Coordinates of C-alpha atoms in Angstrom, one line a residue:
Chain J
M1 CA 182.4 -35.1 88.2
R2 CA 185.4 -37.4 88.6
I3 CA 184.3 -40.8 87.5
G4 CA 185.7 -44.2 88.2
L5 CA 184.7 -46.9 85.7
I6 CA 184.7 -50.6 86.5
G7 CA 184.6 -52.7 83.2
G8 CA 186.4 -52.4 79.9
G9 CA 183.8 -54.2 77.9
N10 CA 181.5 -52.7 75.2
I11 CA 179.7 -50.3 77.5
G12 CA 182.8 -49.2 79.1
K13 CA 184.7 -48.4 76.0
F14 CA 181.5 -46.6 74.7
L15 CA 181.6 -44.6 77.9
L16 CA 185.5 -43.9 77.6
Q17 CA 184.9 -42.8 73.9
S18 CA 182.0 -40.6 74.6
I19 CA 183.2 -38.8 77.8
N20 CA 186.9 -38.9 77.6
M21 CA 187.3 -38.6 73.9
N22 CA 184.2 -36.7 72.5
G23 CA 183.4 -34.6 75.6
L24 CA 179.9 -35.5 75.8
L25 CA 179.8 -34.7 79.6
P26 CA 180.9 -31.2 79.9
D27 CA 181.7 -31.4 83.5
G28 CA 182.8 -35.0 83.8
K29 CA 185.7 -37.1 83.1
I30 CA 186.5 -40.8 83.6
V31 CA 189.6 -40.4 85.7
G32 CA 190.0 -44.1 86.6
L33 CA 189.6 -47.3 85.1
Y34 CA 189.5 -51.1 86.6
S35 CA 189.0 -54.0 84.3
R36 CA 189.7 -57.7 85.2
N37 CA 191.6 -57.9 81.7
Q38 CA 194.7 -56.0 82.6
Q39 CA 196.2 -55.9 79.2
S40 CA 193.2 -54.3 77.6
A41 CA 192.7 -51.9 80.6
E42 CA 196.2 -50.7 80.2
Q43 CA 195.6 -50.0 76.5
L44 CA 192.3 -48.4 77.1
A45 CA 193.9 -46.2 79.9
R46 CA 196.4 -45.1 77.6
E47 CA 194.1 -44.5 74.4
F48 CA 191.6 -42.5 76.7
D49 CA 193.6 -40.9 79.1
T50 CA 192.7 -42.3 82.4
E51 CA 194.6 -44.0 85.2
N52 CA 194.5 -47.6 85.2
Y53 CA 194.0 -49.2 88.6
L54 CA 195.3 -52.6 89.1
D55 CA 192.9 -53.7 91.8
I56 CA 189.2 -52.7 92.1
Q57 CA 189.6 -52.1 95.9
S58 CA 192.0 -49.1 95.2
L59 CA 189.6 -47.6 92.7
I60 CA 186.5 -47.6 94.9
E61 CA 188.7 -46.2 97.7
S62 CA 190.3 -43.4 95.7
A63 CA 189.6 -39.9 97.2
A64 CA 190.0 -38.7 93.4
I65 CA 186.7 -40.3 92.5
D66 CA 183.2 -39.1 93.1
L67 CA 181.1 -41.4 91.3
V68 CA 181.7 -45.1 90.2
I69 CA 180.0 -46.7 87.2
E70 CA 179.6 -50.6 87.1
A71 CA 179.8 -51.7 83.6
A72 CA 181.0 -55.2 84.4
N73 CA 178.6 -57.9 86.0
I74 CA 176.1 -58.6 88.7
Q75 CA 178.9 -59.8 91.0
V76 CA 180.9 -56.7 91.0
V77 CA 177.6 -55.0 92.3
K78 CA 177.0 -57.5 94.8
D79 CA 180.7 -57.4 96.0
Y80 CA 181.4 -53.8 96.0
A81 CA 178.3 -51.7 96.0
A82 CA 178.0 -51.3 99.7
T83 CA 181.5 -50.1 100.1
I84 CA 181.2 -47.7 97.4
L85 CA 178.0 -46.2 98.7
K86 CA 179.2 -46.4 102.3
S87 CA 182.3 -44.0 101.3
G88 CA 179.5 -41.4 100.0
K89 CA 180.4 -42.2 96.2
D90 CA 177.4 -42.3 93.9
L91 CA 177.0 -45.3 91.9
V92 CA 175.6 -46.1 88.4
V93 CA 174.7 -49.8 88.1
S94 CA 174.6 -51.1 84.5
S95 CA 173.9 -54.7 85.8
V96 CA 170.7 -53.8 87.4
G97 CA 169.9 -57.5 87.7
A98 CA 171.9 -57.5 90.9
L99 CA 169.0 -55.7 92.6
A100 CA 166.6 -58.6 91.9
D101 CA 167.3 -59.7 95.5
G102 CA 164.9 -57.3 97.6
D103 CA 166.7 -57.6 100.8
F104 CA 170.0 -56.6 98.9
Y105 CA 168.2 -53.5 97.6
Q106 CA 166.9 -52.7 100.8
Q107 CA 170.3 -52.7 102.4
L108 CA 171.8 -50.6 99.6
E109 CA 169.0 -48.0 100.0
K110 CA 169.7 -47.7 103.6
I111 CA 173.3 -47.4 103.1
C112 CA 172.5 -44.5 100.7
Q113 CA 170.3 -42.8 103.3
E114 CA 173.1 -42.9 105.9
A115 CA 176.0 -41.8 103.7
R116 CA 174.0 -39.4 101.5
S117 CA 174.9 -41.2 98.4
K118 CA 172.8 -42.3 95.5
I119 CA 172.2 -45.2 93.2
Y120 CA 171.3 -44.7 89.5
L121 CA 169.7 -47.4 87.5
P122 CA 169.6 -46.5 83.8
A123 CA 166.5 -47.7 81.9
G124 CA 168.7 -50.0 79.8
A125 CA 167.2 -51.3 76.5
I126 CA 163.7 -50.2 77.3
G127 CA 162.0 -46.8 78.4
G128 CA 158.6 -45.3 79.2
L129 CA 159.8 -45.7 82.8
D130 CA 158.6 -42.1 83.3
I131 CA 155.0 -42.9 82.6
L132 CA 155.1 -46.0 85.0
K133 CA 156.9 -43.9 87.7
A134 CA 154.0 -41.2 87.5
A135 CA 151.3 -43.8 87.3
K136 CA 152.4 -45.5 90.3
S137 CA 153.0 -42.2 92.4
I138 CA 149.6 -42.5 93.9
G139 CA 149.5 -46.3 93.8
E140 CA 147.1 -46.4 90.9
L141 CA 149.1 -48.3 88.2
E142 CA 147.1 -51.8 87.7
S143 CA 148.9 -53.6 85.2
V144 CA 152.3 -53.8 83.6
S145 CA 153.6 -56.5 80.9
I146 CA 156.4 -56.9 78.5
I147 CA 156.6 -58.8 75.3
T148 CA 160.3 -59.3 74.1
R149 CA 160.8 -60.5 70.7
K150 CA 164.2 -61.8 69.7
P151 CA 165.5 -63.7 66.5
P152 CA 166.0 -67.5 67.3
Q153 CA 169.8 -66.9 67.2
A154 CA 169.8 -65.0 70.3
L155 CA 167.8 -67.7 72.1
P156 CA 169.6 -70.9 72.8
G157 CA 167.4 -73.8 72.1
A158 CA 164.9 -71.7 69.9
P159 CA 163.4 -73.3 66.6
V160 CA 164.8 -71.4 63.6
D161 CA 161.7 -72.4 61.4
R162 CA 158.8 -70.9 63.5
E163 CA 157.7 -68.5 66.1
Q164 CA 157.8 -69.8 69.8
V165 CA 157.0 -68.5 73.1
M166 CA 160.3 -69.3 74.9
F167 CA 159.0 -68.0 78.3
E168 CA 155.8 -66.7 79.9
G169 CA 155.3 -65.7 83.5
T170 CA 156.0 -63.2 86.1
A171 CA 159.1 -61.0 86.1
K172 CA 160.2 -62.9 89.3
E173 CA 160.2 -66.3 87.3
A174 CA 161.8 -64.7 84.4
I175 CA 164.7 -63.3 86.5
E176 CA 165.3 -67.0 87.9
L177 CA 164.6 -68.9 84.8
F178 CA 165.5 -66.5 81.9
P179 CA 168.6 -64.7 83.4
K180 CA 169.5 -63.5 79.7
N181 CA 166.6 -61.2 80.3
I182 CA 167.2 -60.2 83.8
N183 CA 167.9 -56.3 83.2
V184 CA 164.8 -55.6 81.3
S185 CA 162.7 -57.7 83.8
I186 CA 164.1 -56.0 86.7
I187 CA 164.2 -52.2 85.8
L188 CA 160.5 -52.6 84.5
S189 CA 159.6 -54.3 87.9
L190 CA 161.3 -51.3 89.8
A191 CA 159.7 -48.7 87.9
G192 CA 156.3 -50.3 88.1
L193 CA 154.5 -52.9 90.0
G194 CA 157.5 -55.1 91.4
P195 CA 158.6 -58.6 90.1
Y196 CA 155.5 -60.5 91.2
K197 CA 153.2 -58.3 89.4
T198 CA 154.9 -57.8 86.1
G199 CA 154.1 -59.8 83.2
V200 CA 157.0 -61.1 81.0
K201 CA 156.7 -63.0 77.7
I202 CA 159.9 -63.9 75.7
I203 CA 159.2 -64.9 71.9
S204 CA 161.6 -66.5 69.5
D205 CA 160.6 -65.1 66.0
P206 CA 162.5 -66.3 62.8
A207 CA 160.9 -63.1 61.1
V208 CA 162.7 -60.3 63.0
R209 CA 166.4 -59.5 63.0
K210 CA 166.5 -57.0 65.9
N211 CA 165.5 -57.4 69.6
S212 CA 162.1 -55.5 70.2
H213 CA 159.9 -55.1 73.5
L214 CA 156.4 -54.2 73.8
I215 CA 155.3 -52.8 77.0
E216 CA 151.8 -52.5 78.0
A217 CA 150.4 -50.8 81.2
A218 CA 147.1 -49.5 82.2
G219 CA 145.8 -47.6 85.4
S220 CA 144.1 -44.7 86.5
F221 CA 146.2 -42.4 84.3
G222 CA 145.1 -44.3 81.2
A223 CA 146.8 -46.8 79.0
L224 CA 150.3 -47.2 77.7
S225 CA 151.5 -49.3 74.8
L226 CA 155.5 -48.8 73.8
Q227 CA 157.2 -50.5 71.1
V228 CA 161.0 -50.3 71.1
E229 CA 163.2 -51.8 68.5
N230 CA 166.6 -52.0 69.6
D231 CA 169.5 -51.8 67.1
P232 CA 172.7 -53.2 68.3
M233 CA 176.0 -51.2 69.5
P234 CA 178.1 -50.5 66.4
N235 CA 180.9 -53.3 66.4
N236 CA 179.0 -55.3 68.8
P237 CA 175.7 -57.2 67.8
K238 CA 175.1 -58.7 71.4
T239 CA 174.5 -55.4 73.2
S240 CA 171.5 -53.2 72.5
Y241 CA 172.9 -49.6 71.8
L242 CA 169.9 -48.1 73.9
A243 CA 171.3 -50.0 76.9
A244 CA 174.9 -48.3 76.5
L245 CA 173.2 -44.7 75.7
S246 CA 170.9 -45.0 78.9
V247 CA 173.9 -45.1 81.1
L248 CA 175.5 -42.0 79.4
S249 CA 172.2 -40.3 79.5
V250 CA 171.9 -40.9 83.3
L251 CA 175.3 -39.2 83.7
K252 CA 174.3 -36.3 81.4
N253 CA 170.9 -35.9 83.2
K254 CA 172.3 -36.1 86.7
D255 CA 173.8 -32.7 87.0
A256 CA 171.7 -30.9 84.6
V257 CA 170.3 -27.9 85.9
V258 CA 167.1 -28.1 83.8
K259 CA 165.6 -31.6 84.3
V260 CA 163.4 -32.5 81.5
G261 CA 160.8 -35.3 82.3
Chain Z
M1 CA 161.5 -30.7 101.4
R2 CA 159.4 -27.6 102.5
I3 CA 157.3 -26.8 99.2
G4 CA 155.7 -23.6 98.4
L5 CA 152.9 -24.0 95.8
I6 CA 151.7 -21.4 93.4
G7 CA 148.1 -22.3 92.1
G8 CA 144.9 -23.6 93.7
G9 CA 143.5 -25.2 90.7
N10 CA 143.2 -28.7 89.6
I11 CA 146.8 -29.8 89.8
G12 CA 147.4 -27.7 93.1
K13 CA 144.5 -29.3 94.8
F14 CA 145.8 -32.8 93.6
L15 CA 149.4 -32.0 95.1
L16 CA 147.8 -30.7 98.2
Q17 CA 145.6 -33.9 98.8
S18 CA 148.4 -36.2 97.8
I19 CA 151.2 -34.6 99.7
N20 CA 149.5 -32.9 102.8
M21 CA 146.7 -35.3 103.2
N22 CA 147.8 -38.6 101.9
G23 CA 151.6 -38.3 102.8
L24 CA 152.7 -39.6 99.5
L25 CA 156.0 -37.5 99.9
P26 CA 157.7 -38.9 103.0
D27 CA 159.9 -36.0 103.4
G28 CA 157.9 -33.2 101.9
K29 CA 155.1 -31.0 102.9
I30 CA 153.4 -28.1 101.2
V31 CA 154.1 -25.4 103.6
G32 CA 152.9 -22.4 101.7
L33 CA 150.3 -21.7 99.1
Y34 CA 149.4 -18.9 97.0
S35 CA 146.3 -18.6 94.6
R36 CA 144.9 -15.6 92.8
N37 CA 141.4 -16.8 94.3
Q38 CA 142.0 -15.7 97.7
Q39 CA 138.7 -17.1 99.1
S40 CA 139.4 -20.7 97.6
A41 CA 143.2 -20.3 98.9
E42 CA 142.0 -19.5 102.3
Q43 CA 139.8 -22.6 102.4
L44 CA 142.4 -24.9 100.8
A45 CA 145.0 -23.7 103.4
R46 CA 142.7 -24.6 106.2
E47 CA 141.5 -27.8 104.8
F48 CA 145.3 -29.0 103.9
D49 CA 147.0 -27.4 106.8
T50 CA 149.2 -25.0 104.9
E51 CA 149.9 -21.3 105.1
N52 CA 148.0 -19.1 102.7
Y53 CA 150.4 -16.4 101.4
L54 CA 148.3 -13.2 100.3
D55 CA 150.9 -12.2 97.7
I56 CA 152.9 -14.3 95.6
Q57 CA 156.1 -12.3 96.4
S58 CA 156.2 -13.3 100.1
L59 CA 155.8 -16.9 99.2
I60 CA 158.8 -17.1 96.7
E61 CA 160.8 -15.0 99.3
S62 CA 160.0 -17.0 102.2
A63 CA 163.0 -18.5 103.9
A64 CA 160.6 -21.5 105.2
I65 CA 160.3 -22.8 101.5
D66 CA 163.0 -24.7 99.7
L67 CA 161.2 -25.6 96.6
V68 CA 158.4 -23.7 94.7
I69 CA 156.0 -25.6 92.5
E70 CA 154.3 -23.6 89.8
A71 CA 150.8 -25.1 89.0
A72 CA 149.3 -21.8 87.6
N73 CA 150.0 -20.5 84.2
I74 CA 152.8 -19.5 81.8
Q75 CA 152.5 -16.0 82.9
V76 CA 153.6 -16.6 86.6
V77 CA 156.8 -18.7 85.3
K78 CA 157.7 -15.6 83.1
D79 CA 157.2 -13.2 85.9
Y80 CA 158.7 -15.1 89.0
A81 CA 161.0 -18.1 87.8
A82 CA 164.0 -15.9 87.6
T83 CA 163.6 -14.5 91.1
I84 CA 162.6 -18.1 92.6
L85 CA 165.8 -19.6 91.0
K86 CA 168.2 -16.6 91.9
S87 CA 167.1 -17.1 95.5
G88 CA 168.6 -20.8 95.4
K89 CA 165.2 -22.2 95.6
D90 CA 164.3 -25.3 93.0
L91 CA 161.3 -24.7 90.7
V92 CA 159.0 -27.4 89.4
V93 CA 157.4 -25.9 86.3
S94 CA 154.0 -27.5 85.2
S95 CA 153.3 -24.7 82.5
V96 CA 156.3 -25.9 80.5
G97 CA 155.0 -23.7 77.7
A98 CA 156.8 -20.9 79.1
L99 CA 160.0 -22.3 78.1
A100 CA 159.1 -22.2 74.5
D101 CA 161.1 -19.0 74.4
G102 CA 164.9 -20.2 73.8
D103 CA 166.3 -17.0 75.1
F104 CA 164.2 -17.2 78.2
Y105 CA 165.1 -20.8 78.7
Q106 CA 168.9 -20.0 78.6
Q107 CA 168.6 -17.1 80.8
L108 CA 167.0 -19.4 83.5
E109 CA 169.6 -22.0 82.9
K110 CA 172.2 -19.6 83.4
I111 CA 170.8 -18.3 86.7
C112 CA 170.7 -22.0 87.9
Q113 CA 174.2 -22.5 87.3
E114 CA 175.1 -19.3 89.3
A115 CA 172.5 -19.9 92.0
R116 CA 172.9 -23.6 92.2
S117 CA 169.3 -24.0 91.7
K118 CA 167.2 -26.5 89.6
I119 CA 164.3 -26.4 87.2
Y120 CA 162.1 -29.5 87.1
L121 CA 159.9 -30.1 83.9
P122 CA 157.3 -32.9 84.3
A123 CA 156.7 -35.0 81.2
G124 CA 153.2 -34.0 81.5
A125 CA 150.5 -36.0 79.6
I126 CA 153.1 -38.1 77.6
G127 CA 156.3 -40.0 78.4
G128 CA 159.0 -42.0 76.8
L129 CA 161.2 -39.1 77.2
D130 CA 163.8 -41.4 78.9
I131 CA 164.5 -43.1 75.6
L132 CA 164.5 -39.7 73.6
K133 CA 167.1 -38.3 76.1
A134 CA 169.3 -41.3 75.8
A135 CA 169.1 -41.5 72.1
K136 CA 170.0 -37.9 71.8
S137 CA 172.8 -38.2 74.4
I138 CA 175.2 -38.8 71.5
G139 CA 173.6 -36.6 69.0
E140 CA 172.2 -39.6 67.0
L141 CA 168.3 -39.1 67.5
E142 CA 167.1 -38.7 63.9
S143 CA 163.3 -38.0 64.1
V144 CA 160.6 -37.3 66.6
S145 CA 157.0 -37.0 65.8
I146 CA 153.8 -36.7 67.7
I147 CA 150.2 -37.3 66.7
T148 CA 147.7 -36.2 69.3
R149 CA 144.0 -37.5 68.7
K150 CA 141.1 -35.6 70.5
P151 CA 137.5 -35.7 70.7
P152 CA 136.0 -32.7 68.7
Q153 CA 134.6 -31.4 71.9
A154 CA 138.0 -30.7 73.1
L155 CA 139.0 -28.8 69.8
P156 CA 137.2 -25.7 69.1
G157 CA 135.8 -25.5 65.4
A158 CA 136.3 -29.2 64.9
P159 CA 133.6 -31.1 62.9
V160 CA 131.7 -33.5 64.9
D161 CA 130.6 -36.0 61.9
R162 CA 134.2 -36.8 60.5
E163 CA 137.8 -37.0 61.4
Q164 CA 139.7 -33.9 60.6
V165 CA 143.4 -32.9 61.0
M166 CA 143.4 -29.8 62.7
F167 CA 147.0 -29.0 62.8
E168 CA 149.9 -30.4 61.0
G169 CA 153.4 -28.7 61.0
T170 CA 156.6 -28.5 63.3
A171 CA 156.4 -28.1 67.3
K172 CA 157.5 -24.6 66.7
E173 CA 154.3 -23.7 64.5
A174 CA 152.1 -25.8 67.0
I175 CA 153.4 -23.6 70.0
E176 CA 152.7 -20.4 68.1
L177 CA 149.3 -21.5 66.3
F178 CA 147.7 -24.2 68.5
P179 CA 148.6 -23.0 72.1
K180 CA 146.4 -25.5 73.7
N181 CA 148.8 -28.2 72.8
I182 CA 151.7 -26.2 74.0
N183 CA 152.9 -28.3 77.0
V184 CA 152.9 -31.7 74.9
S185 CA 154.9 -29.9 71.8
I186 CA 157.4 -28.0 74.4
I187 CA 158.4 -31.0 76.6
L188 CA 158.8 -33.3 73.6
S189 CA 161.0 -30.7 71.9
L190 CA 163.1 -30.3 75.0
A191 CA 163.7 -34.0 75.5
G192 CA 164.4 -34.7 71.8
L193 CA 165.2 -32.5 68.8
G194 CA 163.8 -28.9 69.5
P195 CA 160.6 -27.4 68.3
Y196 CA 162.1 -26.9 64.5
K197 CA 162.7 -30.4 64.0
T198 CA 159.7 -32.2 66.1
G199 CA 156.7 -33.0 63.9
V200 CA 153.2 -32.4 65.4
K201 CA 149.8 -33.5 64.1
I202 CA 146.6 -32.7 65.8
I203 CA 143.6 -34.8 64.8
S204 CA 140.0 -34.4 65.9
D205 CA 138.4 -37.7 66.0
P206 CA 134.7 -38.2 66.6
A207 CA 135.5 -42.0 67.3
V208 CA 137.4 -41.4 70.5
R209 CA 136.5 -40.1 73.9
K210 CA 139.8 -39.7 75.4
N211 CA 143.0 -37.6 74.4
S212 CA 145.6 -39.8 73.0
H213 CA 149.2 -39.3 71.9
L214 CA 151.3 -41.5 69.4
I215 CA 155.1 -40.5 69.6
E216 CA 157.3 -42.1 67.0
A217 CA 161.2 -41.7 67.0
A218 CA 164.3 -43.3 65.2
G219 CA 167.9 -43.0 65.5
S220 CA 170.8 -45.0 65.9
F221 CA 169.3 -46.5 69.0
G222 CA 166.7 -48.1 66.9
A223 CA 162.9 -47.0 66.7
L224 CA 160.2 -46.2 69.4
S225 CA 156.5 -46.0 68.9
L226 CA 154.6 -44.9 72.2
Q227 CA 150.8 -44.7 72.3
V228 CA 149.4 -43.2 75.5
E229 CA 145.7 -42.8 76.3
N230 CA 145.0 -40.1 78.8
D231 CA 142.2 -40.7 81.3
P232 CA 141.1 -37.3 82.5
M233 CA 141.5 -36.3 86.2
P234 CA 138.8 -37.6 88.6
N235 CA 136.2 -34.4 88.8
N236 CA 137.9 -32.6 86.2
P237 CA 137.4 -33.8 82.5
K238 CA 139.8 -31.1 81.0
T239 CA 143.0 -32.2 82.6
S240 CA 144.8 -35.3 81.9
Y241 CA 145.3 -37.2 85.1
L242 CA 148.9 -38.2 83.8
A243 CA 149.9 -34.5 83.7
A244 CA 149.1 -34.1 87.7
L245 CA 150.7 -37.4 88.3
S246 CA 153.8 -36.5 86.4
V247 CA 154.3 -33.4 88.8
L248 CA 154.1 -35.7 91.9
S249 CA 156.3 -38.0 90.4
V250 CA 159.0 -35.4 89.8
L251 CA 158.9 -34.5 93.7
K252 CA 158.8 -38.1 94.5
N253 CA 162.1 -39.0 92.3
K254 CA 163.9 -35.8 93.1
D255 CA 165.2 -37.0 96.6
A256 CA 164.9 -40.7 96.0
V257 CA 168.3 -42.4 97.0
V258 CA 167.6 -45.1 94.3
K259 CA 167.0 -43.5 90.8
V260 CA 165.1 -45.9 88.5
G261 CA 165.6 -44.9 84.8

């Protein structure tokens, strides 16, 4: 698997380190990198033995690349996903918030069907999506909700002396009004009941030091209650480590001959 | 996707109904069925418009079949998995306990690599495997355990008047000493830390009416606590509905162009 990476930030660096330095993807290598920050890109390319593309277009058009990882931002997905997928390359999207727009989602899905390419959406900072997908496979998933709890420092405007519900509504509303939480709201909606039927609550809690998510779901399968506490990435308190790990995990499982779960 | 189904029991019937009757797999059909119970197989084949194979060998050798689902028992996997995979067909294994034997697992893995076939292992009655797989993708998953709680009626020899721990040990021991729980122990081990490092506890609890599983895990990603309560299949109190749903989910996600999670 010859990978092109868009983005030289925390997740990008983590992938370069895991794949090109630590060899965690036996049959894969990041062969090309594009980052807006050209100085940093040049340094990363040297450090991790990959090619530094000076413009994004030449990376996504390169015949030397089979799969592109977006580890940049929503705009990159909006601007380039269609071109990447049309060329038959697979795409791993880390800014899954880009797919909040249902029309855009369907447009990409159609391109994939025609070009025989695929989009991979990592679970990000949450999980248990396997149960939600199974539960909805016969259309009998009845309810899905998530309560996200963060320290006040992570929520602009939150009081530091007491717990406060900062947002409560549907995932659809959360996506519009609380874009900081967009990835979690979107991936949970896509795995489960869609943005209009997924409940989201965001709580500022001075008693916690880490982000946590409580997912509850019910249906004919039974009931699920999943609590995940996110440790931050080493050297980067703002990104949940699990979000980065889930991108690597998608790549590892993509070509595994034994698919677990 | 032209599917061959081995097994006409509860999961087999559920799949025939979901796929051949309710059309839940847009591009798939169960085109062939083998069941030991020939009388029942004949009836199922007629009811669900599929071919009734009189012997298992002709089903697995059929050029009209791309993928085989085992919904029978461990012995079928042991006897036929290698032949199925060698012929280039993919295999969905519902009796994942067959892969408890590490040598057998590696043998099948090697066959898959050579024949370019794949094995799919549904999550069964549990989930959250997405988080475990992500956490272990860099080798920093530290602990995984499961506490299974069942009503005493489901556990031979259990007292009906008080809670009792029926088993406590590693998944390796659980697989040997408590085969009724083998699927859960195995899939959890495969997703996480392997059978020697996965803790298993089985509790008989007169206060509960349904099986439930509490999975706890920790590592550099943070911490996970997942509780799932299993409702039984409609018309079949002995099988968790989620176990059947997870097989259908594997098939639905296998060829999806947008992979969620």
